[in-house]
PDB file of C-alpha atoms and ligand atoms in Angstrom:
ATOM      1  CA  UNK A   1      39.384  10.885   6.798  1.00  0.00           C
ATOM      2  CA  UNK A   2      37.248  10.532   9.964  1.00  0.00           C
ATOM      3  CA  UNK A   3      34.681   7.778  10.237  1.00  0.00           C
ATOM      4  CA  UNK A   4      31.373   8.275  12.032  1.00  0.00           C
ATOM      5  CA  UNK A   5      28.967   5.457  12.821  1.00  0.00           C
ATOM      6  CA  UNK A   6      25.349   6.512  13.317  1.00  0.00           C
ATOM      7  CA  UNK A   7      23.038   3.962  14.886  1.00  0.00           C
ATOM      8  CA  UNK A   8      19.793   4.796  13.147  1.00  0.00           C
ATOM      9  CA  UNK A   9      16.150   3.864  12.771  1.00  0.00           C
ATOM     10  CA  UNK A  10      14.777   7.357  13.407  1.00  0.00           C
ATOM     11  CA  UNK A  11      14.117  10.450  11.302  1.00  0.00           C
ATOM     12  CA  UNK A  12      16.781  12.282  13.340  1.00  0.00           C
ATOM     13  CA  UNK A  13      19.402   9.697  12.360  1.00  0.00           C
ATOM     14  CA  UNK A  14      18.457  10.077   8.697  1.00  0.00           C
ATOM     15  CA  UNK A  15      18.635  13.877   8.881  1.00  0.00           C
ATOM     16  CA  UNK A  16      21.989  13.805  10.679  1.00  0.00           C
ATOM     17  CA  UNK A  17      23.509  11.392   8.141  1.00  0.00           C
ATOM     18  CA  UNK A  18      22.285  13.605   5.285  1.00  0.00           C
ATOM     19  CA  UNK A  19      24.001  16.672   6.785  1.00  0.00           C
ATOM     20  CA  UNK A  20      27.264  15.146   7.995  1.00  0.00           C
ATOM     21  CA  UNK A  21      27.881  13.135   4.836  1.00  0.00           C
ATOM     22  CA  UNK A  22      28.320  16.431   2.970  1.00  0.00           C
ATOM     23  CA  UNK A  23      31.218  17.446   5.230  1.00  0.00           C
ATOM     24  CA  UNK A  24      34.681  17.105   3.695  1.00  0.00           C
ATOM     25  CA  UNK A  25      36.932  14.330   4.995  1.00  0.00           C
ATOM     26  CA  UNK A  26      34.144  12.616   6.922  1.00  0.00           C
ATOM     27  CA  UNK A  27      32.721   9.218   6.073  1.00  0.00           C
ATOM     28  CA  UNK A  28      29.323   8.415   7.555  1.00  0.00           C
ATOM     29  CA  UNK A  29      27.989   4.907   8.033  1.00  0.00           C
ATOM     30  CA  UNK A  30      24.385   4.488   9.165  1.00  0.00           C
ATOM     31  CA  UNK A  31      23.402   1.228  10.810  1.00  0.00           C
ATOM     32  CA  UNK A  32      19.848  -0.107  10.857  1.00  0.00           C
ATOM     33  CA  UNK A  33      18.589  -3.137  12.768  1.00  0.00           C
ATOM     34  CA  UNK A  34      16.647  -4.348   9.729  1.00  0.00           C
ATOM     35  CA  UNK A  35      13.231  -4.491  11.400  1.00  0.00           C
ATOM     36  CA  UNK A  36      11.161  -2.861   8.652  1.00  0.00           C
ATOM     37  CA  UNK A  37      10.757  -4.330   5.170  1.00  0.00           C
ATOM     38  CA  UNK A  38      11.186  -0.997   3.395  1.00  0.00           C
ATOM     39  CA  UNK A  39      13.112   1.302   5.750  1.00  0.00           C
ATOM     40  CA  UNK A  40      13.503   4.973   4.914  1.00  0.00           C
ATOM     41  CA  UNK A  41      17.193   4.885   4.083  1.00  0.00           C
ATOM     42  CA  UNK A  42      19.563   7.798   4.551  1.00  0.00           C
ATOM     43  CA  UNK A  43      20.410   9.782   1.435  1.00  0.00           C
ATOM     44  CA  UNK A  44      24.008  10.389   2.504  1.00  0.00           C
ATOM     45  CA  UNK A  45      26.885   8.100   3.434  1.00  0.00           C
ATOM     46  CA  UNK A  46      26.774   4.316   3.407  1.00  0.00           C
ATOM     47  CA  UNK A  47      24.299   1.947   4.953  1.00  0.00           C
ATOM     48  CA  UNK A  48      24.721  -1.342   6.800  1.00  0.00           C
ATOM     49  CA  UNK A  49      21.825  -3.461   8.019  1.00  0.00           C
ATOM     50  CA  UNK A  50      21.586  -6.046  10.823  1.00  0.00           C
ATOM     51  CA  UNK A  51      22.694  -6.625  14.419  1.00  0.00           C
ATOM     52  CA  UNK A  52      26.353  -6.606  15.432  1.00  0.00           C
ATOM     53  CA  UNK A  53      26.172  -9.621  17.714  1.00  0.00           C
ATOM     54  CA  UNK A  54      25.813  -7.896  21.081  1.00  0.00           C
ATOM     55  CA  UNK A  55      28.123  -5.488  22.849  1.00  0.00           C
ATOM     56  CA  UNK A  56      31.266  -7.473  21.973  1.00  0.00           C
ATOM     57  CA  UNK A  57      30.235  -7.647  18.316  1.00  0.00           C
ATOM     58  CA  UNK A  58      29.711  -3.889  18.214  1.00  0.00           C
ATOM     59  CA  UNK A  59      33.146  -3.276  19.813  1.00  0.00           C
ATOM     60  CA  UNK A  60      34.705  -5.516  17.194  1.00  0.00           C
ATOM     61  CA  UNK A  61      32.871  -3.675  14.415  1.00  0.00           C
ATOM     62  CA  UNK A  62      34.109  -0.312  15.734  1.00  0.00           C
ATOM     63  CA  UNK A  63      37.689  -1.600  15.752  1.00  0.00           C
ATOM     64  CA  UNK A  64      37.541  -3.414  12.407  1.00  0.00           C
ATOM     65  CA  UNK A  65      36.030  -0.396  10.667  1.00  0.00           C
ATOM     66  CA  UNK A  66      38.260   2.177  12.408  1.00  0.00           C
ATOM     67  CA  UNK A  67      35.269   4.176  13.639  1.00  0.00           C
ATOM     68  CA  UNK A  68      36.343   7.472  15.261  1.00  0.00           C
ATOM     69  CA  UNK A  69      33.001   8.602  16.684  1.00  0.00           C
ATOM     70  CA  UNK A  70      29.783   6.774  17.601  1.00  0.00           C
ATOM     71  CA  UNK A  71      26.397   8.482  17.536  1.00  0.00           C
ATOM     72  CA  UNK A  72      23.439   6.592  18.918  1.00  0.00           C
ATOM     73  CA  UNK A  73      20.372   8.095  17.255  1.00  0.00           C
ATOM     74  CA  UNK A  74      18.125   5.079  17.802  1.00  0.00           C
ATOM     75  CA  UNK A  75      14.555   5.241  19.060  1.00  0.00           C
ATOM     76  CA  UNK A  76      14.156   6.084  22.774  1.00  0.00           C
ATOM     77  CA  UNK A  77      12.629   2.621  23.365  1.00  0.00           C
ATOM     78  CA  UNK A  78      15.507   0.789  21.661  1.00  0.00           C
ATOM     79  CA  UNK A  79      17.415   0.427  24.919  1.00  0.00           C
ATOM     80  CA  UNK A  80      19.354  -2.750  24.308  1.00  0.00           C
ATOM     81  CA  UNK A  81      21.374  -1.296  21.442  1.00  0.00           C
ATOM     82  CA  UNK A  82      21.854   1.935  23.428  1.00  0.00           C
ATOM     83  CA  UNK A  83      23.388   0.091  26.402  1.00  0.00           C
ATOM     84  CA  UNK A  84      25.586  -1.895  24.002  1.00  0.00           C
ATOM     85  CA  UNK A  85      26.687   1.327  22.281  1.00  0.00           C
ATOM     86  CA  UNK A  86      27.564   3.077  25.551  1.00  0.00           C
ATOM     87  CA  UNK A  87      29.644   0.094  26.701  1.00  0.00           C
ATOM     88  CA  UNK A  88      31.341  -0.466  23.321  1.00  0.00           C
ATOM     89  CA  UNK A  89      32.353   3.200  23.082  1.00  0.00           C
ATOM     90  CA  UNK A  90      34.027   2.976  26.509  1.00  0.00           C
ATOM     91  CA  UNK A  91      35.637  -0.298  25.481  1.00  0.00           C
ATOM     92  CA  UNK A  92      37.061   1.236  22.279  1.00  0.00           C
ATOM     93  CA  UNK A  93      37.783   4.626  23.903  1.00  0.00           C
ATOM     94  CA  UNK A  94      35.930   6.633  21.266  1.00  0.00           C
ATOM     95  CA  UNK A  95      33.593   9.606  21.768  1.00  0.00           C
ATOM     96  CA  UNK A  96      29.925   8.639  22.036  1.00  0.00           C
ATOM     97  CA  UNK A  97      26.796  10.751  21.853  1.00  0.00           C
ATOM     98  CA  UNK A  98      23.118   9.938  22.274  1.00  0.00           C
ATOM     99  CA  UNK A  99      20.696  11.925  20.125  1.00  0.00           C
ATOM    100  CA  UNK A 100      17.360  11.518  21.885  1.00  0.00           C
ATOM    101  CA  UNK A 101      14.288  13.514  20.963  1.00  0.00           C
ATOM    102  CA  UNK A 102      12.447  14.972  23.989  1.00  0.00           C
ATOM    103  CA  UNK A 103       9.510  13.050  25.419  1.00  0.00           C
ATOM    104  CA  UNK A 104       5.973  14.388  24.988  1.00  0.00           C
ATOM    105  CA  UNK A 105       4.732  16.381  27.977  1.00  0.00           C
ATOM    106  CA  UNK A 106       1.284  16.049  29.486  1.00  0.00           C
ATOM    107  CA  UNK A 107      -0.768  19.265  29.385  1.00  0.00           C
ATOM    108  CA  UNK A 108      -3.580  20.044  31.870  1.00  0.00           C
ATOM    109  CA  UNK A 109      -6.477  18.858  29.616  1.00  0.00           C
ATOM    110  CA  UNK A 110      -4.770  15.537  28.808  1.00  0.00           C
ATOM    111  CA  UNK A 111      -6.222  12.340  30.241  1.00  0.00           C
ATOM    112  CA  UNK A 112      -3.062  10.303  30.351  1.00  0.00           C
ATOM    113  CA  UNK A 113      -2.626   7.106  32.308  1.00  0.00           C
ATOM    114  CA  UNK A 114       1.139   6.710  32.514  1.00  0.00           C
ATOM    115  CA  UNK A 115       2.517   3.188  32.846  1.00  0.00           C
ATOM    116  CA  UNK A 116       6.034   1.755  33.104  1.00  0.00           C
ATOM    117  CA  UNK A 117       5.776  -0.898  30.405  1.00  0.00           C
ATOM    118  CA  UNK A 118       3.666  -2.244  27.558  1.00  0.00           C
ATOM    119  CA  UNK A 119       2.592  -5.128  29.841  1.00  0.00           C
ATOM    120  CA  UNK A 120       1.408  -2.654  32.500  1.00  0.00           C
ATOM    121  CA  UNK A 121      -0.524  -0.824  29.776  1.00  0.00           C
ATOM    122  CA  UNK A 122      -2.253  -4.053  28.757  1.00  0.00           C
ATOM    123  CA  UNK A 123      -3.046  -4.861  32.393  1.00  0.00           C
ATOM    124  CA  UNK A 124      -4.764  -1.512  33.014  1.00  0.00           C
ATOM    125  CA  UNK A 125      -6.622  -1.341  29.702  1.00  0.00           C
ATOM    126  CA  UNK A 126      -9.799  -3.276  30.699  1.00  0.00           C
ATOM    127  CA  UNK A 127     -10.466  -0.603  33.368  1.00  0.00           C
ATOM    128  CA  UNK A 128     -10.453   2.258  30.864  1.00  0.00           C
ATOM    129  CA  UNK A 129     -11.021   1.218  27.237  1.00  0.00           C
ATOM    130  CA  UNK A 130     -13.489  -0.657  25.028  1.00  0.00           C
ATOM    131  CA  UNK A 131     -12.411   0.556  21.581  1.00  0.00           C
ATOM    132  CA  UNK A 132      -8.694   1.097  21.535  1.00  0.00           C
ATOM    133  CA  UNK A 133      -6.257   2.613  19.044  1.00  0.00           C
ATOM    134  CA  UNK A 134      -3.071   0.569  19.566  1.00  0.00           C
ATOM    135  CA  UNK A 135       0.116   2.174  18.213  1.00  0.00           C
ATOM    136  CA  UNK A 136       2.922   0.255  19.904  1.00  0.00           C
ATOM    137  CA  UNK A 137       4.350  -1.516  16.849  1.00  0.00           C
ATOM    138  CA  UNK A 138       3.937  -5.003  15.441  1.00  0.00           C
ATOM    139  CA  UNK A 139       6.392  -6.608  17.857  1.00  0.00           C
ATOM    140  CA  UNK A 140       4.450  -5.678  20.964  1.00  0.00           C
ATOM    141  CA  UNK A 141       0.924  -6.819  20.156  1.00  0.00           C
ATOM    142  CA  UNK A 142       1.048 -10.061  22.181  1.00  0.00           C
ATOM    143  CA  UNK A 143       0.389  -8.559  25.654  1.00  0.00           C
ATOM    144  CA  UNK A 144      -2.984  -7.289  24.322  1.00  0.00           C
ATOM    145  CA  UNK A 145      -3.998 -10.510  22.551  1.00  0.00           C
ATOM    146  CA  UNK A 146      -5.799 -11.951  25.583  1.00  0.00           C
ATOM    147  CA  UNK A 147      -8.107  -8.916  25.961  1.00  0.00           C
ATOM    148  CA  UNK A 148     -11.073 -10.422  24.123  1.00  0.00           C
ATOM    149  CA  UNK A 149     -13.634  -7.822  25.319  1.00  0.00           C
ATOM    150  CA  UNK A 150     -11.742  -4.947  23.733  1.00  0.00           C
ATOM    151  CA  UNK A 151     -11.769  -4.050  20.031  1.00  0.00           C
ATOM    152  CA  UNK A 152      -8.420  -2.824  18.706  1.00  0.00           C
ATOM    153  CA  UNK A 153      -7.512  -0.630  15.769  1.00  0.00           C
ATOM    154  CA  UNK A 154      -3.812  -1.466  15.253  1.00  0.00           C
ATOM    155  CA  UNK A 155      -1.644   0.781  13.106  1.00  0.00           C
ATOM    156  CA  UNK A 156       1.491  -0.962  11.841  1.00  0.00           C
ATOM    157  CA  UNK A 157       4.184  -0.400   9.225  1.00  0.00           C
ATOM    158  CA  UNK A 158       4.675  -4.085   8.377  1.00  0.00           C
ATOM    159  CA  UNK A 159       2.456  -7.140   8.994  1.00  0.00           C
ATOM    160  CA  UNK A 160       2.890  -9.067  12.248  1.00  0.00           C
ATOM    161  CA  UNK A 161       4.885 -12.319  12.053  1.00  0.00           C
ATOM    162  CA  UNK A 162       2.774 -15.247  10.804  1.00  0.00           C
ATOM    163  CA  UNK A 163       2.807 -16.862  14.271  1.00  0.00           C
ATOM    164  CA  UNK A 164       2.340 -13.620  16.264  1.00  0.00           C
ATOM    165  CA  UNK A 165      -0.463 -13.325  18.807  1.00  0.00           C
ATOM    166  CA  UNK A 166      -2.711 -10.552  17.501  1.00  0.00           C
ATOM    167  CA  UNK A 167      -5.535  -8.881  19.491  1.00  0.00           C
ATOM    168  CA  UNK A 168      -9.094  -8.830  18.097  1.00  0.00           C
ATOM    169  CA  UNK A 169      -9.807  -5.934  15.729  1.00  0.00           C
ATOM    170  CA  UNK A 170      -8.532  -4.350  12.557  1.00  0.00           C
ATOM    171  CA  UNK A 171      -5.010  -3.720  11.258  1.00  0.00           C
ATOM    172  CA  UNK A 172      -4.234  -0.551   9.379  1.00  0.00           C
ATOM    173  CA  UNK A 173      -0.943  -0.224   7.489  1.00  0.00           C
ATOM    174  CA  UNK A 174       0.557   3.260   7.429  1.00  0.00           C
ATOM    175  CA  UNK A 175       3.795   5.100   8.091  1.00  0.00           C
ATOM    176  CA  UNK A 176       3.963   8.586   9.636  1.00  0.00           C
ATOM    177  CA  UNK A 177       3.988  11.519   9.644  1.00  0.00           C
ATOM    178  CA  UNK A 178       0.266  11.780  10.348  1.00  0.00           C
ATOM    179  CA  UNK A 179      -1.792  14.972  10.280  1.00  0.00           C
ATOM    180  CA  UNK A 180      -4.270  16.116  12.921  1.00  0.00           C
ATOM    181  CA  UNK A 181      -7.097  15.866  10.369  1.00  0.00           C
ATOM    182  CA  UNK A 182      -6.150  12.276   9.596  1.00  0.00           C
ATOM    183  CA  UNK A 183      -5.973  11.285  13.273  1.00  0.00           C
ATOM    184  CA  UNK A 184      -9.216  13.022  14.245  1.00  0.00           C
ATOM    185  CA  UNK A 185     -11.072  11.336  11.372  1.00  0.00           C
ATOM    186  CA  UNK A 186      -9.616   7.908  12.226  1.00  0.00           C
ATOM    187  CA  UNK A 187     -10.523   8.160  15.914  1.00  0.00           C
ATOM    188  CA  UNK A 188     -14.092   9.326  15.207  1.00  0.00           C
ATOM    189  CA  UNK A 189     -14.701   6.841  12.387  1.00  0.00           C
ATOM    190  CA  UNK A 190     -13.708   3.899  14.612  1.00  0.00           C
ATOM    191  CA  UNK A 191     -15.350   5.293  17.772  1.00  0.00           C
ATOM    192  CA  UNK A 192     -12.106   5.034  19.680  1.00  0.00           C
ATOM    193  CA  UNK A 193     -12.224   5.799  23.412  1.00  0.00           C
ATOM    194  CA  UNK A 194      -8.578   5.112  24.368  1.00  0.00           C
ATOM    195  CA  UNK A 195      -5.179   5.303  22.678  1.00  0.00           C
ATOM    196  CA  UNK A 196      -2.203   3.180  23.729  1.00  0.00           C
ATOM    197  CA  UNK A 197       1.180   4.603  22.756  1.00  0.00           C
ATOM    198  CA  UNK A 198       4.808   4.708  23.793  1.00  0.00           C
ATOM    199  CA  UNK A 199       6.118   8.142  24.718  1.00  0.00           C
ATOM    200  CA  UNK A 200       8.196   8.283  21.544  1.00  0.00           C
ATOM    201  CA  UNK A 201       8.303  12.088  21.335  1.00  0.00           C
ATOM    202  CA  UNK A 202       8.812  13.954  18.076  1.00  0.00           C
ATOM    203  CA  UNK A 203       6.331  15.499  15.680  1.00  0.00           C
ATOM    204  CA  UNK A 204       5.671  12.661  13.209  1.00  0.00           C
ATOM    205  CA  UNK A 205       3.191  10.812  15.437  1.00  0.00           C
ATOM    206  CA  UNK A 206       2.216  13.625  17.809  1.00  0.00           C
ATOM    207  CA  UNK A 207      -1.071  14.423  16.022  1.00  0.00           C
ATOM    208  CA  UNK A 208      -2.815  11.483  17.712  1.00  0.00           C
ATOM    209  CA  UNK A 209      -1.984  13.076  21.092  1.00  0.00           C
ATOM    210  CA  UNK A 210      -3.398  16.396  19.877  1.00  0.00           C
ATOM    211  CA  UNK A 211      -6.524  14.668  18.587  1.00  0.00           C
ATOM    212  CA  UNK A 212      -6.991  12.798  21.887  1.00  0.00           C
ATOM    213  CA  UNK A 213      -6.709  16.113  23.742  1.00  0.00           C
ATOM    214  CA  UNK A 214      -9.253  17.724  21.450  1.00  0.00           C
ATOM    215  CA  UNK A 215     -11.733  14.819  21.645  1.00  0.00           C
ATOM    216  CA  UNK A 216     -11.231  14.186  25.377  1.00  0.00           C
ATOM    217  CA  UNK A 217      -9.961  10.612  24.900  1.00  0.00           C
ATOM    218  CA  UNK A 218      -7.837   8.671  27.359  1.00  0.00           C
ATOM    219  CA  UNK A 219      -4.219   7.891  26.481  1.00  0.00           C
ATOM    220  CA  UNK A 220      -2.368   4.990  28.054  1.00  0.00           C
ATOM    221  CA  UNK A 221       1.152   6.421  27.791  1.00  0.00           C
ATOM    222  CA  UNK A 222       4.056   4.009  28.170  1.00  0.00           C
ATOM    223  CA  UNK A 223       6.913   5.855  29.876  1.00  0.00           C
ATOM    224  CA  UNK A 224      10.414   5.684  28.478  1.00  0.00           C
ATOM    225  CA  UNK A 225      12.752   3.018  29.762  1.00  0.00           C
ATOM    226  CA  UNK A 226      15.953   4.137  31.506  1.00  0.00           C
ATOM    227  CA  UNK A 227      18.799   5.038  29.146  1.00  0.00           C
ATOM    228  CA  UNK A 228      22.513   4.449  29.782  1.00  0.00           C
ATOM    229  CA  UNK A 229      24.508   7.341  31.243  1.00  0.00           C
ATOM    230  CA  UNK A 230      25.884   9.236  28.247  1.00  0.00           C
ATOM    231  CA  UNK A 231      26.420  12.661  26.793  1.00  0.00           C
ATOM    232  CA  UNK A 232      23.045  13.453  25.232  1.00  0.00           C
ATOM    233  CA  UNK A 233      21.551  16.062  22.916  1.00  0.00           C
ATOM    234  CA  UNK A 234      17.936  16.561  21.884  1.00  0.00           C
ATOM    235  CA  UNK A 235      18.157  17.611  18.233  1.00  0.00           C
ATOM    236  CA  UNK A 236      20.078  17.179  15.004  1.00  0.00           C
ATOM    237  CA  UNK A 237      21.677  20.623  15.090  1.00  0.00           C
ATOM    238  CA  UNK A 238      23.147  20.038  18.559  1.00  0.00           C
ATOM    239  CA  UNK A 239      24.473  16.671  17.399  1.00  0.00           C
ATOM    240  CA  UNK A 240      26.192  18.386  14.456  1.00  0.00           C
ATOM    241  CA  UNK A 241      27.792  20.956  16.776  1.00  0.00           C
ATOM    242  CA  UNK A 242      29.003  18.206  19.103  1.00  0.00           C
ATOM    243  CA  UNK A 243      30.467  16.309  16.137  1.00  0.00           C
ATOM    244  CA  UNK A 244      32.233  19.410  14.801  1.00  0.00           C
ATOM    245  CA  UNK A 245      33.930  19.783  18.159  1.00  0.00           C
ATOM    246  CA  UNK A 246      34.899  16.104  18.401  1.00  0.00           C
ATOM    247  CA  UNK A 247      36.224  15.986  14.853  1.00  0.00           C
ATOM    248  CA  UNK A 248      38.087  19.262  15.507  1.00  0.00           C
ATOM    249  CA  UNK A 249      37.322  21.134  12.321  1.00  0.00           C
TER     250      UNK A 249
HETATM  251  N1  LIG B   1      11.727   0.203  19.903  1.00  0.00           N
HETATM  252  C1  LIG B   1      10.945   1.014  19.222  1.00  0.00           C
HETATM  253  O1  LIG B   1       9.841   1.409  19.673  1.00  0.00           O
HETATM  254  C2  LIG B   1      11.382   1.549  17.885  1.00  0.00           C
HETATM  255  C3  LIG B   1      10.538   2.417  17.192  1.00  0.00           C
HETATM  256  C4  LIG B   1      10.961   2.924  15.950  1.00  0.00           C
HETATM  257  C5  LIG B   1      12.185   2.581  15.448  1.00  0.00           C
HETATM  258  N2  LIG B   1      12.985   1.744  16.161  1.00  0.00           N
HETATM  259  C6  LIG B   1      14.312   1.433  15.580  1.00  0.00           C
HETATM  260  O2  LIG B   1      14.357   0.051  15.288  1.00  0.00           O
HETATM  261  C7  LIG B   1      15.625  -0.490  15.626  1.00  0.00           C
HETATM  262  C8  LIG B   1      15.449  -1.701  16.512  1.00  0.00           C
HETATM  263  O3  LIG B   1      14.744  -1.344  17.676  1.00  0.00           O
HETATM  264  P1  LIG B   1      14.613  -2.353  18.887  1.00  0.00           P
HETATM  265  O4  LIG B   1      13.626  -1.777  19.845  1.00  0.00           O
HETATM  266  O5  LIG B   1      14.439  -3.747  18.393  1.00  0.00           O
HETATM  267  O6  LIG B   1      16.085  -2.198  19.519  1.00  0.00           O
HETATM  268  P2  LIG B   1      16.786  -2.933  20.742  1.00  0.00           P
HETATM  269  O7  LIG B   1      15.808  -3.798  21.455  1.00  0.00           O
HETATM  270  O8  LIG B   1      17.502  -1.905  21.516  1.00  0.00           O
HETATM  271  O9  LIG B   1      17.864  -3.815  19.995  1.00  0.00           O
HETATM  272  C9  LIG B   1      17.773  -5.211  19.826  1.00  0.00           C
HETATM  273  C10 LIG B   1      18.928  -5.647  18.967  1.00  0.00           C
HETATM  274  O10 LIG B   1      18.730  -5.210  17.629  1.00  0.00           O
HETATM  275  C11 LIG B   1      19.967  -4.823  17.052  1.00  0.00           C
HETATM  276  N3  LIG B   1      19.894  -3.384  16.732  1.00  0.00           N
HETATM  277  C12 LIG B   1      19.053  -2.441  17.220  1.00  0.00           C
HETATM  278  N4  LIG B   1      19.243  -1.273  16.621  1.00  0.00           N
HETATM  279  C13 LIG B   1      20.231  -1.458  15.728  1.00  0.00           C
HETATM  280  C14 LIG B   1      20.859  -0.619  14.776  1.00  0.00           C
HETATM  281  N5  LIG B   1      20.491   0.675  14.612  1.00  0.00           N
HETATM  282  N6  LIG B   1      21.846  -1.158  14.011  1.00  0.00           N
HETATM  283  C15 LIG B   1      22.201  -2.454  14.145  1.00  0.00           C
HETATM  284  N7  LIG B   1      21.624  -3.300  15.021  1.00  0.00           N
HETATM  285  C16 LIG B   1      20.649  -2.814  15.796  1.00  0.00           C
HETATM  286  C17 LIG B   1      21.030  -5.143  18.072  1.00  0.00           C
HETATM  287  O11 LIG B   1      21.416  -6.473  17.789  1.00  0.00           O
HETATM  288  P3  LIG B   1      22.834  -7.070  18.211  1.00  0.00           P
HETATM  289  O12 LIG B   1      22.783  -7.268  19.689  1.00  0.00           O
HETATM  290  O13 LIG B   1      22.953  -8.322  17.407  1.00  0.00           O
HETATM  291  O14 LIG B   1      23.869  -6.056  17.812  1.00  0.00           O
HETATM  292  C18 LIG B   1      20.268  -5.056  19.369  1.00  0.00           C
HETATM  293  O15 LIG B   1      20.865  -5.761  20.428  1.00  0.00           O
HETATM  294  C19 LIG B   1      16.442   0.620  16.279  1.00  0.00           C
HETATM  295  O16 LIG B   1      17.436   1.000  15.360  1.00  0.00           O
HETATM  296  C20 LIG B   1      15.450   1.720  16.554  1.00  0.00           C
HETATM  297  O17 LIG B   1      15.969   3.009  16.355  1.00  0.00           O
HETATM  298  C21 LIG B   1      12.604   1.210  17.366  1.00  0.00           C
END
């Protein structure tokens, strides 16, 4: 029996766990950080929730649970866990793969303002937006909270913490995927002039980028943070092929 740990929190991680857990003689464990109240849980394999206690804690977990292969399929902005995973895999001498969906690419009609961080996005916003669609997640609202002359439509999965600094505006609770019709309607209804988003990539939340292109809206696009050096694939099928090779079926 081979044991595979998938660091999850993305649709790709869920899809990979569903496929690999049907393979004979392979046990799949998916790990979630536990950020969302009702996470979409994988249908295959077992699930564990919560941090490991840093890089050392993850190494210990890999040893204690006799993990043979580590797949980091976390979100491209979840860099802390990715650096821990890369280091722990070296430490434990086990194969390690990053499954990272490709970033969105700017097309000629797009009016993107690319920034290096959420804070840089907040700093530039007063020069370009008055009514802003903010889609950076509930944990990164604070940098925008001081922008009192801007009205924000914030789309979140779960409510912000009770003591969180929240910008002025309206909160909308929803989980992707979102359709182009939905996004177009939302942007028009709230007279949005600018969207703030991380360059998450993938199709589930891409419709807002399509709608911005169509309506000629500005997009403050937060670039991806640097990832650790690691063997990397861009889709679930490639991750399966890599695993097949490592598990030597
Ligand atoms: N960042 C985003 O924009 C974003 C968007 C959608 C989904 N997510 C998902 O949400 C999770 C947390 O994201 P984050 O940005 O807070 O990550 P992060 O900053 O890289 O990680 C912070 C800490 O959370 C714990 N952690 C993160 N992912 C984990 C996992 N899959 N299993 C167990 N522990 C995990 C680790 O705690 P210890 O040090 O104690 O081990 C890690 O050091 C990730 O799994 C990610 O895929 C993130």
